[in-house]
Amino acid sequence: AAWIDGNKLYVSGVTYSNNTTSSLDVYSLATPTAPVLLRRLNQDYPSITYVHDSFVRNDTVYASAAYQGLYVYKFTAANTFTQLGSLVTYPGSGYNHASALTPNGQNLVMLDEVPASLPIKVLDVTNLSNIVVTATANQFPLTTPHNPFMLTDQYCLVSAYQDGTQLWDISNPNAPFLAGYFDTYPVSGGNNNTW
């Protein structure tokens, strides 16, 4: 997965043509037709073996590091990574897949893909040295949330495999609720034959 923040491209889970890998690479897009590699995360943090996806704002990287959890880094002006925080033990943990930050930067919606049926997590990220899970929720016991996208500080769109698109209201980060949904495959998934 890739994310563009300003004039930088952040690429997760890189496999090169010689079969070597990198957990996360940052490229300069100052000349978009000729990206230049600035740094690999494993140069500064070799213990992070894989980043599945990341959300980046102002060079702050929320890295979903699969079974290793969530890590937050600052990509500095010196082209190095500095860890700002992490969350490796939390309710409903599994394969940390993706996250999205609210526009105000106070909350992060985080999703774990495997095993199936894990809930969404709403995190308070106002203090990155003490990231707190404020709530977990799921539409149905068998629903598998997959990718989040923040619309506003209040609303988060979540794709959920066979249960389709969900609209979560996180205006109270301690009590998120499903504001609406469109089930794309009602014969299976959590919403099975109850459309």
Coordinates of C-alpha atoms in Angstrom, one line a residue:
A1 CA 0.0 0.0 0.0
A2 CA 1.2 3.6 -0.6
W3 CA 0.4 7.0 0.8
I4 CA 1.3 10.4 -0.5
D5 CA 2.0 13.1 2.1
G6 CA 3.2 16.5 0.7
N7 CA 6.0 15.7 -1.7
K8 CA 6.8 12.3 -0.2
L9 CA 5.5 8.8 -1.1
Y10 CA 5.3 6.2 1.7
V11 CA 5.3 2.6 0.4
S12 CA 4.5 -0.3 2.8
G13 CA 5.5 -3.9 2.5
V14 CA 8.1 -3.5 -0.3
T15 CA 9.5 -6.5 -2.2
Y16 CA 12.4 -5.7 -4.6
S17 CA 13.2 -7.5 -7.8
N18 CA 16.0 -9.3 -6.1
N19 CA 13.5 -10.7 -3.5
T20 CA 14.8 -8.5 -0.6
T21 CA 12.2 -6.7 1.4
S22 CA 11.6 -3.5 3.3
S23 CA 8.9 -2.8 5.8
L24 CA 8.3 0.8 4.7
D25 CA 10.1 3.1 2.2
V26 CA 9.9 6.8 1.8
Y27 CA 10.5 8.4 -1.6
S28 CA 10.9 12.1 -2.5
L29 CA 8.4 13.2 -5.2
A30 CA 10.1 16.5 -5.7
T31 CA 10.5 15.3 -9.3
P32 CA 7.4 13.0 -9.6
T33 CA 8.7 11.4 -12.8
A34 CA 11.9 10.3 -11.0
P35 CA 11.1 9.4 -7.3
V36 CA 14.2 9.2 -5.1
L37 CA 14.5 6.8 -2.1
L38 CA 15.1 8.8 1.0
R39 CA 15.0 6.1 3.7
R40 CA 13.8 2.6 4.6
L41 CA 12.2 2.1 8.0
N42 CA 14.3 -1.0 8.6
Q43 CA 17.4 1.2 8.6
D44 CA 16.3 2.8 11.8
Y45 CA 13.9 0.1 13.2
P46 CA 15.0 -3.3 11.9
S47 CA 12.7 -5.1 14.4
I48 CA 9.6 -4.0 12.4
T49 CA 9.6 -6.8 9.8
Y50 CA 6.5 -5.7 7.9
V51 CA 4.1 -2.8 7.5
H52 CA 0.9 -3.7 5.8
D53 CA -0.5 -0.2 5.4
S54 CA 0.1 3.3 6.8
F55 CA -1.7 6.6 7.3
V56 CA 0.6 9.6 7.1
R57 CA -0.1 13.2 8.0
N58 CA 2.7 15.9 8.2
D59 CA 5.3 13.2 8.1
T60 CA 3.8 11.4 11.1
V61 CA 3.3 7.8 10.1
Y62 CA 0.7 5.5 11.7
A63 CA 2.1 2.2 10.7
S64 CA -0.1 -0.9 10.8
A65 CA 2.6 -3.5 11.3
A66 CA 0.6 -6.7 10.9
Y67 CA 0.9 -9.0 14.0
Q68 CA 3.4 -6.6 15.6
G69 CA 0.6 -4.0 16.2
L70 CA 0.6 -0.2 15.6
Y71 CA 3.7 2.0 15.5
V72 CA 3.8 5.7 15.2
Y73 CA 6.9 7.4 13.7
K74 CA 8.0 10.8 12.7
F75 CA 9.9 11.0 9.4
T76 CA 12.3 13.8 10.3
A77 CA 13.9 16.6 8.2
A78 CA 17.1 14.6 8.4
N79 CA 15.4 11.8 6.6
T80 CA 15.3 9.4 9.5
F81 CA 12.5 7.7 11.5
T82 CA 11.9 8.5 15.2
Q83 CA 9.4 6.4 17.1
L84 CA 6.7 8.5 18.8
G85 CA 4.6 5.7 20.2
S86 CA 3.2 2.2 19.8
L87 CA 0.3 0.0 20.7
V88 CA 1.1 -3.7 20.7
T89 CA -1.4 -5.2 23.2
Y90 CA -5.1 -4.2 22.9
P91 CA -8.6 -5.7 22.8
G92 CA -9.4 -7.5 19.6
S93 CA -5.8 -7.6 18.4
G94 CA -4.8 -9.6 15.4
Y95 CA -3.3 -8.7 12.1
N96 CA -3.2 -4.9 12.2
H97 CA -4.3 -4.0 8.8
A98 CA -5.1 -0.3 8.4
S99 CA -6.0 2.9 10.3
A100 CA -7.3 6.4 9.6
L101 CA -6.8 9.6 11.6
T102 CA -9.6 12.1 12.3
P103 CA -9.1 15.5 10.7
N104 CA -8.6 17.1 14.2
G105 CA -5.8 14.5 14.9
Q106 CA -7.3 13.3 18.2
N107 CA -8.7 9.9 17.3
L108 CA -7.5 7.0 15.1
V109 CA -9.8 4.3 13.8
M110 CA -7.8 1.0 13.6
L111 CA -8.8 -2.3 12.1
D112 CA -7.3 -5.8 12.5
E113 CA -8.1 -8.1 9.6
V114 CA -7.2 -11.6 10.8
P115 CA -8.7 -13.6 12.4
A116 CA -12.1 -12.8 11.0
S117 CA -14.8 -10.9 13.0
L118 CA -12.5 -8.6 15.0
P119 CA -14.1 -5.2 16.0
I120 CA -13.1 -1.7 14.9
K121 CA -11.1 0.1 17.5
V122 CA -11.3 3.8 18.3
L123 CA -8.0 5.1 19.8
D124 CA -7.2 8.4 21.6
V125 CA -3.9 9.5 20.0
T126 CA -3.6 12.9 21.7
N127 CA -0.7 11.5 23.7
L128 CA 1.4 9.2 21.4
S129 CA 3.4 8.0 24.3
N130 CA 0.2 6.7 25.8
I131 CA -2.2 5.6 23.0
V132 CA -5.5 4.4 24.5
V133 CA -8.2 2.3 23.0
T134 CA -11.4 4.1 24.0
A135 CA -13.9 1.7 22.4
T136 CA -14.4 -1.4 20.3
A137 CA -17.5 -2.1 18.2
N138 CA -18.7 -4.4 15.4
Q139 CA -21.9 -4.4 13.4
F140 CA -22.5 -8.1 13.7
P141 CA -20.5 -10.8 15.5
L142 CA -19.2 -12.2 12.1
T143 CA -18.5 -8.9 10.4
T144 CA -14.8 -8.3 9.4
P145 CA -14.0 -4.6 9.1
H146 CA -11.1 -4.0 6.7
N147 CA -10.3 -0.4 5.6
P148 CA -11.3 2.8 7.3
F149 CA -11.6 6.3 5.7
M150 CA -12.4 9.4 7.8
L151 CA -15.0 11.7 6.3
T152 CA -15.1 14.1 9.3
D153 CA -14.2 14.1 13.0
Q154 CA -17.6 12.4 13.5
Y155 CA -18.0 9.9 10.6
C156 CA -15.8 7.1 9.5
L157 CA -16.5 4.9 6.4
V158 CA -15.4 1.3 6.9
S159 CA -15.3 -1.4 4.3
A160 CA -16.3 -4.8 5.8
Y161 CA -15.8 -7.6 3.3
Q162 CA -19.2 -9.2 2.5
D163 CA -21.0 -6.8 4.8
G164 CA -20.1 -3.9 2.5
T165 CA -19.9 -0.3 3.5
Q166 CA -20.5 0.9 7.1
L167 CA -20.8 4.4 8.3
W168 CA -19.6 4.7 11.9
D169 CA -20.4 7.7 14.1
I170 CA -17.4 8.3 16.5
S171 CA -18.4 11.7 17.8
N172 CA -18.3 10.1 21.2
P173 CA -15.1 8.0 20.9
N174 CA -16.1 6.0 24.0
A175 CA -19.3 4.8 22.3
P176 CA -19.1 4.6 18.5
F177 CA -22.3 3.5 16.8
L178 CA -23.3 2.3 13.3
A179 CA -25.1 5.3 11.7
G180 CA -25.7 3.5 8.4
Y181 CA -24.6 0.7 6.1
F182 CA -25.0 -0.8 2.7
D183 CA -24.6 -4.6 2.6
T184 CA -23.0 -5.5 -0.7
Y185 CA -23.6 -9.3 -0.3
P186 CA -26.5 -10.0 2.1
V187 CA -26.4 -13.8 1.6
S188 CA -23.2 -14.1 3.5
G189 CA -21.1 -12.3 6.1
G190 CA -22.3 -11.1 9.4
N191 CA -25.6 -9.9 8.0
N192 CA -26.7 -13.2 6.6
N193 CA -30.2 -13.3 5.0
T194 CA -31.5 -10.5 7.3
W195 CA -31.4 -7.6 4.8

